[in-house]
mmCIF file of N, CA and C in Angstrom:
data_model
loop_
_atom_site.group_PDB
_atom_site.id
_atom_site.type_symbol
_atom_site.label_atom_id
_atom_site.label_comp_id
_atom_site.label_asym_id
_atom_site.label_seq_id
_atom_site.Cartn_x
_atom_site.Cartn_y
_atom_site.Cartn_z
ATOM 1 N N MET A 1 -85.969 -190.319 -42.409
ATOM 2 C CA MET A 1 -85.330 -191.558 -42.780
ATOM 3 C C MET A 1 -86.065 -192.688 -42.079
ATOM 4 N N GLU A 2 -86.282 -193.733 -42.813
ATOM 5 C CA GLU A 2 -86.832 -194.956 -42.240
ATOM 6 C C GLU A 2 -85.773 -196.032 -42.416
ATOM 7 N N ALA A 3 -85.499 -196.767 -41.365
ATOM 8 C CA ALA A 3 -84.513 -197.838 -41.426
ATOM 9 C C ALA A 3 -85.036 -199.027 -40.646
ATOM 10 N N TRP A 4 -84.665 -200.223 -41.093
ATOM 11 C CA TRP A 4 -85.034 -201.427 -40.362
ATOM 12 C C TRP A 4 -83.910 -202.437 -40.506
ATOM 13 N N PHE A 5 -83.821 -203.313 -39.530
ATOM 14 C CA PHE A 5 -82.740 -204.286 -39.416
ATOM 15 C C PHE A 5 -83.340 -205.671 -39.489
ATOM 16 N N ASP A 6 -82.814 -206.495 -40.392
ATOM 17 C CA ASP A 6 -83.355 -207.847 -40.534
ATOM 18 C C ASP A 6 -82.443 -208.920 -39.946
ATOM 19 N N GLY A 7 -81.488 -208.511 -39.119
ATOM 20 C CA GLY A 7 -80.581 -209.459 -38.491
ATOM 21 C C GLY A 7 -79.218 -209.506 -39.151
ATOM 22 N N GLY A 8 -79.109 -209.057 -40.390
ATOM 23 C CA GLY A 8 -77.826 -209.035 -41.074
ATOM 24 C C GLY A 8 -77.602 -207.762 -41.864
ATOM 25 N N THR A 9 -78.695 -207.146 -42.269
ATOM 26 C CA THR A 9 -78.633 -205.957 -43.118
ATOM 27 C C THR A 9 -79.531 -204.865 -42.556
ATOM 28 N N VAL A 10 -79.053 -203.628 -42.647
ATOM 29 C CA VAL A 10 -79.890 -202.471 -42.335
ATOM 30 C C VAL A 10 -80.372 -201.915 -43.670
ATOM 31 N N TRP A 11 -81.676 -201.768 -43.788
ATOM 32 C CA TRP A 11 -82.311 -201.245 -44.994
ATOM 33 C C TRP A 11 -82.744 -199.810 -44.721
ATOM 34 N N VAL A 12 -82.532 -198.924 -45.695
ATOM 35 C CA VAL A 12 -82.801 -197.498 -45.517
ATOM 36 C C VAL A 12 -83.611 -196.976 -46.699
ATOM 37 N N ARG A 13 -84.586 -196.135 -46.378
ATOM 38 C CA ARG A 13 -85.344 -195.428 -47.412
ATOM 39 C C ARG A 13 -85.776 -194.082 -46.850
ATOM 40 N N ASN A 14 -86.247 -193.222 -47.722
ATOM 41 C CA ASN A 14 -86.795 -191.941 -47.291
ATOM 42 C C ASN A 14 -88.284 -192.146 -47.080
ATOM 43 N N SER A 15 -88.730 -192.071 -45.844
ATOM 44 C CA SER A 15 -90.136 -192.324 -45.524
ATOM 45 C C SER A 15 -91.062 -191.266 -46.112
ATOM 46 N N ASN A 16 -90.520 -190.135 -46.549
ATOM 47 C CA ASN A 16 -91.341 -189.103 -47.184
ATOM 48 C C ASN A 16 -91.510 -189.333 -48.683
ATOM 49 N N ASP A 17 -90.800 -190.304 -49.237
ATOM 50 C CA ASP A 17 -90.928 -190.648 -50.655
ATOM 51 C C ASP A 17 -92.067 -191.651 -50.780
ATOM 52 N N VAL A 18 -93.194 -191.207 -51.289
ATOM 53 C CA VAL A 18 -94.387 -192.057 -51.330
ATOM 54 C C VAL A 18 -94.547 -192.793 -52.658
ATOM 55 N N ALA A 19 -93.600 -192.648 -53.560
ATOM 56 C CA ALA A 19 -93.687 -193.359 -54.834
ATOM 57 C C ALA A 19 -93.683 -194.864 -54.579
ATOM 58 N N PRO A 20 -94.489 -195.621 -55.318
ATOM 59 C CA PRO A 20 -94.550 -197.068 -55.086
ATOM 60 C C PRO A 20 -93.213 -197.772 -55.312
ATOM 61 N N ASP A 21 -92.369 -197.200 -56.146
ATOM 62 C CA ASP A 21 -91.069 -197.815 -56.425
ATOM 63 C C ASP A 21 -89.931 -197.045 -55.757
ATOM 64 N N HIS A 22 -90.217 -196.474 -54.568
ATOM 65 C CA HIS A 22 -89.204 -195.683 -53.854
ATOM 66 C C HIS A 22 -87.916 -196.488 -53.680
ATOM 67 N N PRO A 23 -86.772 -195.811 -53.792
ATOM 68 C CA PRO A 23 -85.511 -196.533 -53.643
ATOM 69 C C PRO A 23 -85.266 -196.973 -52.203
ATOM 70 N N VAL A 24 -84.642 -198.122 -52.088
ATOM 71 C CA VAL A 24 -84.237 -198.688 -50.799
ATOM 72 C C VAL A 24 -82.800 -199.163 -50.968
ATOM 73 N N ILE A 25 -81.961 -198.881 -49.985
ATOM 74 C CA ILE A 25 -80.587 -199.375 -50.023
ATOM 75 C C ILE A 25 -80.331 -200.241 -48.801
ATOM 76 N N GLY A 26 -79.418 -201.172 -48.927
ATOM 77 C CA GLY A 26 -79.056 -202.044 -47.821
ATOM 78 C C GLY A 26 -77.569 -201.965 -47.541
ATOM 79 N N VAL A 27 -77.229 -202.082 -46.276
ATOM 80 C CA VAL A 27 -75.828 -202.077 -45.860
ATOM 81 C C VAL A 27 -75.677 -203.094 -44.729
ATOM 82 N N GLY A 28 -74.577 -203.821 -44.735
ATOM 83 C CA GLY A 28 -74.329 -204.799 -43.693
ATOM 84 C C GLY A 28 -74.300 -204.161 -42.312
ATOM 85 N N ALA A 29 -74.693 -204.927 -41.315
ATOM 86 C CA ALA A 29 -74.817 -204.408 -39.951
ATOM 87 C C ALA A 29 -73.515 -203.788 -39.448
ATOM 88 N N GLU A 30 -72.397 -204.446 -39.675
ATOM 89 C CA GLU A 30 -71.114 -203.931 -39.181
ATOM 90 C C GLU A 30 -70.778 -202.586 -39.828
ATOM 91 N N ARG A 31 -71.040 -202.472 -41.108
ATOM 92 C CA ARG A 31 -70.774 -201.210 -41.804
ATOM 93 C C ARG A 31 -71.752 -200.124 -41.362
ATOM 94 N N TRP A 32 -73.014 -200.507 -41.088
ATOM 95 C CA TRP A 32 -73.986 -199.527 -40.587
ATOM 96 C C TRP A 32 -73.513 -198.947 -39.256
ATOM 97 N N VAL A 33 -73.014 -199.805 -38.382
ATOM 98 C CA VAL A 33 -72.527 -199.345 -37.074
ATOM 99 C C VAL A 33 -71.380 -198.352 -37.268
ATOM 100 N N ALA A 34 -70.476 -198.635 -38.201
ATOM 101 C CA ALA A 34 -69.358 -197.724 -38.463
ATOM 102 C C ALA A 34 -69.857 -196.407 -39.068
ATOM 103 N N PHE A 35 -70.819 -196.480 -39.987
ATOM 104 C CA PHE A 35 -71.416 -195.277 -40.572
ATOM 105 C C PHE A 35 -72.080 -194.441 -39.487
ATOM 106 N N LEU A 36 -72.874 -195.090 -38.645
ATOM 107 C CA LEU A 36 -73.591 -194.383 -37.585
ATOM 108 C C LEU A 36 -72.613 -193.731 -36.604
ATOM 109 N N ALA A 37 -71.483 -194.374 -36.351
ATOM 110 C CA ALA A 37 -70.469 -193.782 -35.470
ATOM 111 C C ALA A 37 -69.961 -192.463 -36.050
ATOM 112 N N ARG A 38 -69.799 -192.401 -37.358
ATOM 113 C CA ARG A 38 -69.356 -191.153 -37.994
ATOM 114 C C ARG A 38 -70.437 -190.083 -37.906
ATOM 115 N N VAL A 39 -71.692 -190.496 -38.061
ATOM 116 C CA VAL A 39 -72.798 -189.541 -37.918
ATOM 117 C C VAL A 39 -72.823 -189.006 -36.495
ATOM 118 N N ARG A 40 -72.739 -189.910 -35.522
ATOM 119 C CA ARG A 40 -72.825 -189.513 -34.113
ATOM 120 C C ARG A 40 -71.644 -188.639 -33.696
ATOM 121 N N ALA A 41 -70.510 -188.798 -34.363
ATOM 122 C CA ALA A 41 -69.335 -187.974 -34.065
ATOM 123 C C ALA A 41 -69.406 -186.609 -34.755
ATOM 124 N N GLY A 42 -70.444 -186.387 -35.541
ATOM 125 C CA GLY A 42 -70.598 -185.116 -36.237
ATOM 126 C C GLY A 42 -69.821 -185.020 -37.534
ATOM 127 N N GLU A 43 -69.206 -186.122 -37.958
ATOM 128 C CA GLU A 43 -68.382 -186.096 -39.167
ATOM 129 C C GLU A 43 -69.203 -185.936 -40.438
ATOM 130 N N LEU A 44 -70.492 -186.271 -40.397
ATOM 131 C CA LEU A 44 -71.333 -186.155 -41.585
ATOM 132 C C LEU A 44 -72.382 -185.060 -41.425
ATOM 133 N N ALA A 45 -72.092 -184.095 -40.556
ATOM 134 C CA ALA A 45 -72.976 -182.940 -40.394
ATOM 135 C C ALA A 45 -72.964 -182.138 -41.688
ATOM 136 N N LEU A 46 -74.076 -181.501 -41.985
ATOM 137 C CA LEU A 46 -74.170 -180.722 -43.227
ATOM 138 C C LEU A 46 -73.037 -179.725 -43.364
ATOM 139 N N GLU A 47 -72.659 -179.113 -42.273
ATOM 140 C CA GLU A 47 -71.607 -178.108 -42.296
ATOM 141 C C GLU A 47 -70.273 -178.698 -42.742
ATOM 142 N N ARG A 48 -70.086 -179.980 -42.539
ATOM 143 C CA ARG A 48 -68.826 -180.631 -42.906
ATOM 144 C C ARG A 48 -68.905 -181.327 -44.253
ATOM 145 N N LEU A 49 -70.098 -181.790 -44.628
ATOM 146 C CA LEU A 49 -70.231 -182.547 -45.872
ATOM 147 C C LEU A 49 -69.763 -181.761 -47.089
ATOM 148 N N GLY A 50 -70.100 -180.476 -47.151
ATOM 149 C CA GLY A 50 -69.700 -179.669 -48.300
ATOM 150 C C GLY A 50 -68.196 -179.611 -48.483
ATOM 151 N N ALA A 51 -67.457 -179.575 -47.393
ATOM 152 C CA ALA A 51 -65.997 -179.535 -47.471
ATOM 153 C C ALA A 51 -65.421 -180.916 -47.765
ATOM 154 N N LEU A 52 -66.052 -181.956 -47.229
ATOM 155 C CA LEU A 52 -65.542 -183.310 -47.412
ATOM 156 C C LEU A 52 -65.849 -183.859 -48.796
ATOM 157 N N ALA A 53 -67.016 -183.507 -49.323
ATOM 158 C CA ALA A 53 -67.440 -183.996 -50.636
ATOM 159 C C ALA A 53 -68.065 -182.835 -51.396
ATOM 160 N N PRO A 54 -67.245 -182.070 -52.120
ATOM 161 C CA PRO A 54 -67.804 -180.955 -52.885
ATOM 162 C C PRO A 54 -68.937 -181.433 -53.790
ATOM 163 N N ALA A 55 -69.843 -180.534 -54.113
ATOM 164 C CA ALA A 55 -71.039 -180.874 -54.896
ATOM 165 C C ALA A 55 -70.689 -181.780 -56.071
ATOM 166 N N GLY A 56 -71.437 -182.849 -56.181
ATOM 167 C CA GLY A 56 -71.242 -183.793 -57.272
ATOM 168 C C GLY A 56 -70.276 -184.913 -56.958
ATOM 169 N N GLU A 57 -69.554 -184.814 -55.862
ATOM 170 C CA GLU A 57 -68.614 -185.866 -55.486
ATOM 171 C C GLU A 57 -69.222 -186.724 -54.386
ATOM 172 N N TRP A 58 -68.780 -187.965 -54.313
ATOM 173 C CA TRP A 58 -69.278 -188.912 -53.314
ATOM 174 C C TRP A 58 -68.217 -189.132 -52.255
ATOM 175 N N LEU A 59 -68.615 -189.035 -50.997
ATOM 176 C CA LEU A 59 -67.729 -189.284 -49.860
ATOM 177 C C LEU A 59 -67.885 -190.738 -49.445
ATOM 178 N N PRO A 60 -66.809 -191.526 -49.495
ATOM 179 C CA PRO A 60 -66.932 -192.914 -49.057
ATOM 180 C C PRO A 60 -66.966 -192.999 -47.531
ATOM 181 N N VAL A 61 -67.943 -193.684 -47.029
ATOM 182 C CA VAL A 61 -68.049 -194.013 -45.609
ATOM 183 C C VAL A 61 -68.305 -195.511 -45.559
ATOM 184 N N PRO A 62 -68.175 -196.164 -44.429
ATOM 185 C CA PRO A 62 -68.280 -197.620 -44.393
ATOM 186 C C PRO A 62 -69.546 -198.161 -45.070
ATOM 187 N N GLY A 63 -69.358 -198.814 -46.214
ATOM 188 C CA GLY A 63 -70.466 -199.469 -46.900
ATOM 189 C C GLY A 63 -71.371 -198.553 -47.689
ATOM 190 N N LEU A 64 -71.166 -197.248 -47.576
ATOM 191 C CA LEU A 64 -72.051 -196.282 -48.225
ATOM 192 C C LEU A 64 -71.244 -195.170 -48.877
ATOM 193 N N LEU A 65 -71.903 -194.458 -49.764
ATOM 194 C CA LEU A 65 -71.370 -193.232 -50.338
ATOM 195 C C LEU A 65 -72.368 -192.129 -50.024
ATOM 196 N N VAL A 66 -71.868 -190.955 -49.647
ATOM 197 C CA VAL A 66 -72.733 -189.833 -49.276
ATOM 198 C C VAL A 66 -72.331 -188.623 -50.112
ATOM 199 N N SER A 67 -73.325 -187.894 -50.600
ATOM 200 C CA SER A 67 -73.081 -186.701 -51.396
ATOM 201 C C SER A 67 -74.042 -185.602 -50.961
ATOM 202 N N CYS A 68 -73.587 -184.361 -51.042
ATOM 203 C CA CYS A 68 -74.444 -183.219 -50.708
ATOM 204 C C CYS A 68 -74.209 -182.133 -51.750
ATOM 205 N N ASP A 69 -75.287 -181.699 -52.399
ATOM 206 C CA ASP A 69 -75.151 -180.664 -53.423
ATOM 207 C C ASP A 69 -75.631 -179.296 -52.941
ATOM 208 N N GLY A 70 -75.852 -179.168 -51.637
ATOM 209 C CA GLY A 70 -76.324 -177.911 -51.077
ATOM 210 C C GLY A 70 -77.838 -177.815 -50.982
ATOM 211 N N ARG A 71 -78.547 -178.734 -51.646
ATOM 212 C CA ARG A 71 -80.009 -178.779 -51.587
ATOM 213 C C ARG A 71 -80.528 -180.086 -51.017
ATOM 214 N N ARG A 72 -79.712 -181.135 -51.160
ATOM 215 C CA ARG A 72 -80.123 -182.453 -50.683
ATOM 216 C C ARG A 72 -78.890 -183.282 -50.364
ATOM 217 N N VAL A 73 -79.110 -184.311 -49.566
ATOM 218 C CA VAL A 73 -78.073 -185.286 -49.258
ATOM 219 C C VAL A 73 -78.518 -186.592 -49.889
ATOM 220 N N ALA A 74 -77.630 -187.221 -50.628
ATOM 221 C CA ALA A 74 -77.929 -188.500 -51.258
ATOM 222 C C ALA A 74 -77.026 -189.564 -50.650
ATOM 223 N N VAL A 75 -77.587 -190.750 -50.479
ATOM 224 C CA VAL A 75 -76.855 -191.880 -49.911
ATOM 225 C C VAL A 75 -77.087 -193.073 -50.827
ATOM 226 N N ARG A 76 -76.027 -193.832 -51.089
ATOM 227 C CA ARG A 76 -76.178 -195.069 -51.859
ATOM 228 C C ARG A 76 -75.159 -196.082 -51.364
ATOM 229 N N ALA A 77 -75.408 -197.334 -51.671
ATOM 230 C CA ALA A 77 -74.473 -198.390 -51.293
ATOM 231 C C ALA A 77 -73.177 -198.194 -52.072
ATOM 232 N N ASP A 78 -72.049 -198.556 -51.469
ATOM 233 C CA ASP A 78 -70.772 -198.325 -52.140
ATOM 234 C C ASP A 78 -70.568 -199.213 -53.355
ATOM 235 N N GLY A 79 -71.426 -200.203 -53.542
ATOM 236 C CA GLY A 79 -71.351 -201.048 -54.728
ATOM 237 C C GLY A 79 -72.208 -200.537 -55.870
ATOM 238 N N GLY A 80 -72.794 -199.350 -55.706
ATOM 239 C CA GLY A 80 -73.668 -198.793 -56.733
ATOM 240 C C GLY A 80 -75.122 -199.031 -56.393
ATOM 241 N N GLY A 81 -75.966 -198.931 -57.392
ATOM 242 C CA GLY A 81 -77.391 -199.129 -57.182
ATOM 243 C C GLY A 81 -78.112 -197.826 -56.931
ATOM 244 N N PRO A 82 -79.338 -197.925 -56.429
ATOM 245 C CA PRO A 82 -80.154 -196.720 -56.261
ATOM 246 C C PRO A 82 -79.604 -195.813 -55.166
ATOM 247 N N GLU A 83 -80.000 -194.563 -55.250
ATOM 248 C CA GLU A 83 -79.643 -193.627 -54.185
ATOM 249 C C GLU A 83 -80.914 -193.158 -53.506
ATOM 250 N N VAL A 84 -80.802 -192.945 -52.219
ATOM 251 C CA VAL A 84 -81.898 -192.411 -51.422
ATOM 252 C C VAL A 84 -81.537 -190.966 -51.111
ATOM 253 N N ALA A 85 -82.433 -190.044 -51.455
ATOM 254 C CA ALA A 85 -82.160 -188.618 -51.272
ATOM 255 C C ALA A 85 -82.998 -188.056 -50.134
ATOM 256 N N PHE A 86 -82.398 -187.119 -49.421
ATOM 257 C CA PHE A 86 -83.042 -186.457 -48.292
ATOM 258 C C PHE A 86 -82.885 -184.952 -48.449
ATOM 259 N N THR A 87 -83.925 -184.202 -48.084
ATOM 260 C CA THR A 87 -83.767 -182.749 -48.027
ATOM 261 C C THR A 87 -82.789 -182.437 -46.897
ATOM 262 N N LEU A 88 -82.313 -181.219 -46.875
ATOM 263 C CA LEU A 88 -81.389 -180.832 -45.809
ATOM 264 C C LEU A 88 -82.059 -180.941 -44.443
ATOM 265 N N ASP A 89 -83.331 -180.572 -44.359
ATOM 266 C CA ASP A 89 -84.048 -180.694 -43.081
ATOM 267 C C ASP A 89 -84.215 -182.153 -42.672
ATOM 268 N N GLU A 90 -84.476 -183.032 -43.634
ATOM 269 C CA GLU A 90 -84.599 -184.462 -43.318
ATOM 270 C C GLU A 90 -83.273 -185.009 -42.806
ATOM 271 N N TRP A 91 -82.163 -184.593 -43.424
ATOM 272 C CA TRP A 91 -80.846 -185.053 -42.975
ATOM 273 C C TRP A 91 -80.547 -184.535 -41.569
ATOM 274 N N ARG A 92 -80.890 -183.274 -41.315
ATOM 275 C CA ARG A 92 -80.686 -182.721 -39.966
ATOM 276 C C ARG A 92 -81.492 -183.507 -38.931
ATOM 277 N N ALA A 93 -82.714 -183.885 -39.277
ATOM 278 C CA ALA A 93 -83.546 -184.665 -38.351
ATOM 279 C C ALA A 93 -82.916 -186.031 -38.095
ATOM 280 N N PHE A 94 -82.385 -186.666 -39.138
ATOM 281 C CA PHE A 94 -81.691 -187.945 -38.972
ATOM 282 C C PHE A 94 -80.486 -187.771 -38.056
ATOM 283 N N GLU A 95 -79.679 -186.753 -38.330
ATOM 284 C CA GLU A 95 -78.506 -186.478 -37.495
ATOM 285 C C GLU A 95 -78.891 -186.283 -36.032
ATOM 286 N N ALA A 96 -79.905 -185.462 -35.799
ATOM 287 C CA ALA A 96 -80.336 -185.179 -34.425
ATOM 288 C C ALA A 96 -80.805 -186.448 -33.738
ATOM 289 N N GLY A 97 -81.580 -187.251 -34.435
ATOM 290 C CA GLY A 97 -82.050 -188.504 -33.844
ATOM 291 C C GLY A 97 -80.901 -189.432 -33.501
ATOM 292 N N ALA A 98 -79.930 -189.521 -34.405
ATOM 293 C CA ALA A 98 -78.786 -190.406 -34.182
ATOM 294 C C ALA A 98 -77.854 -189.864 -33.102
ATOM 295 N N ARG A 99 -77.588 -188.566 -33.135
ATOM 296 C CA ARG A 99 -76.603 -187.978 -32.225
ATOM 297 C C ARG A 99 -77.131 -187.732 -30.825
ATOM 298 N N HIS A 100 -78.380 -187.333 -30.715
ATOM 299 C CA HIS A 100 -78.882 -186.888 -29.417
ATOM 300 C C HIS A 100 -79.925 -187.810 -28.795
ATOM 301 N N ASP A 101 -80.601 -188.593 -29.619
ATOM 302 C CA ASP A 101 -81.695 -189.425 -29.106
ATOM 303 C C ASP A 101 -81.396 -190.917 -29.148
ATOM 304 N N GLY A 102 -80.214 -191.295 -29.627
ATOM 305 C CA GLY A 102 -79.851 -192.709 -29.665
ATOM 306 C C GLY A 102 -80.619 -193.518 -30.701
ATOM 307 N N GLU A 103 -81.176 -192.840 -31.694
ATOM 308 C CA GLU A 103 -81.930 -193.547 -32.728
ATOM 309 C C GLU A 103 -80.990 -194.176 -33.756
ATOM 310 N N PHE A 104 -81.497 -195.184 -34.445
ATOM 311 C CA PHE A 104 -80.861 -195.847 -35.577
ATOM 312 C C PHE A 104 -79.758 -196.829 -35.203
ATOM 313 N N THR A 105 -79.540 -197.080 -33.914
ATOM 314 C CA THR A 105 -78.610 -198.141 -33.528
ATOM 315 C C THR A 105 -79.264 -199.479 -33.860
ATOM 316 N N LEU A 106 -78.484 -200.548 -33.888
ATOM 317 C CA LEU A 106 -79.063 -201.865 -34.170
ATOM 318 C C LEU A 106 -80.088 -202.244 -33.113
ATOM 319 N N ASP A 107 -79.820 -201.921 -31.847
ATOM 320 C CA ASP A 107 -80.791 -202.207 -30.785
ATOM 321 C C ASP A 107 -82.077 -201.420 -30.998
ATOM 322 N N TRP A 108 -81.942 -200.148 -31.346
ATOM 323 C CA TRP A 108 -83.112 -199.302 -31.569
ATOM 324 C C TRP A 108 -83.920 -199.825 -32.752
ATOM 325 N N LEU A 109 -83.219 -200.208 -33.834
ATOM 326 C CA LEU A 109 -83.905 -200.726 -35.019
ATOM 327 C C LEU A 109 -84.571 -202.071 -34.758
ATOM 328 N N SER A 110 -84.025 -202.844 -33.815
ATOM 329 C CA SER A 110 -84.560 -204.177 -33.515
ATOM 330 C C SER A 110 -85.691 -204.157 -32.500
ATOM 331 N N ALA A 111 -85.856 -203.047 -31.807
ATOM 332 C CA ALA A 111 -86.888 -202.966 -30.760
ATOM 333 C C ALA A 111 -88.278 -203.021 -31.386
ATOM 334 N N PRO A 112 -89.217 -203.644 -30.687
ATOM 335 C CA PRO A 112 -90.592 -203.670 -31.202
ATOM 336 C C PRO A 112 -91.147 -202.253 -31.315
ATOM 337 N N ALA A 113 -91.913 -202.032 -32.343
ATOM 338 C CA ALA A 113 -92.542 -200.718 -32.535
ATOM 339 C C ALA A 113 -93.537 -200.458 -31.415
ATOM 340 N N THR A 114 -93.581 -199.209 -30.991
ATOM 341 C CA THR A 114 -94.552 -198.825 -29.963
ATOM 342 C C THR A 114 -95.513 -197.819 -30.566
ATOM 343 N N ALA A 115 -96.713 -197.812 -30.047
ATOM 344 C CA ALA A 115 -97.730 -196.898 -30.585
ATOM 345 C C ALA A 115 -97.597 -195.530 -29.978
#
């Protein structure tokens, strides 16, 4: 997952999607913080997503909708629009970064990139 913060909106895309027209979704900063809190609490772990949102259904979370069909996790803005899809391994990596490494917070997204 690649995410960046422009001061009001967090933008998200799948950094492994190299198509020139890859989907990007945006969510307000306050809603991103609430979404990330659910991720960090383990509420959106793969093991729980299947029970919370059976295949083909969308689970509403702050500002976003999340779905898991057993092969991929899809995320889209709650107002519709494009969806960004992640393999199960990509979602696990996002979860681990958010839960254990403090990644994807607004401070982390705002920090200057390091080489």
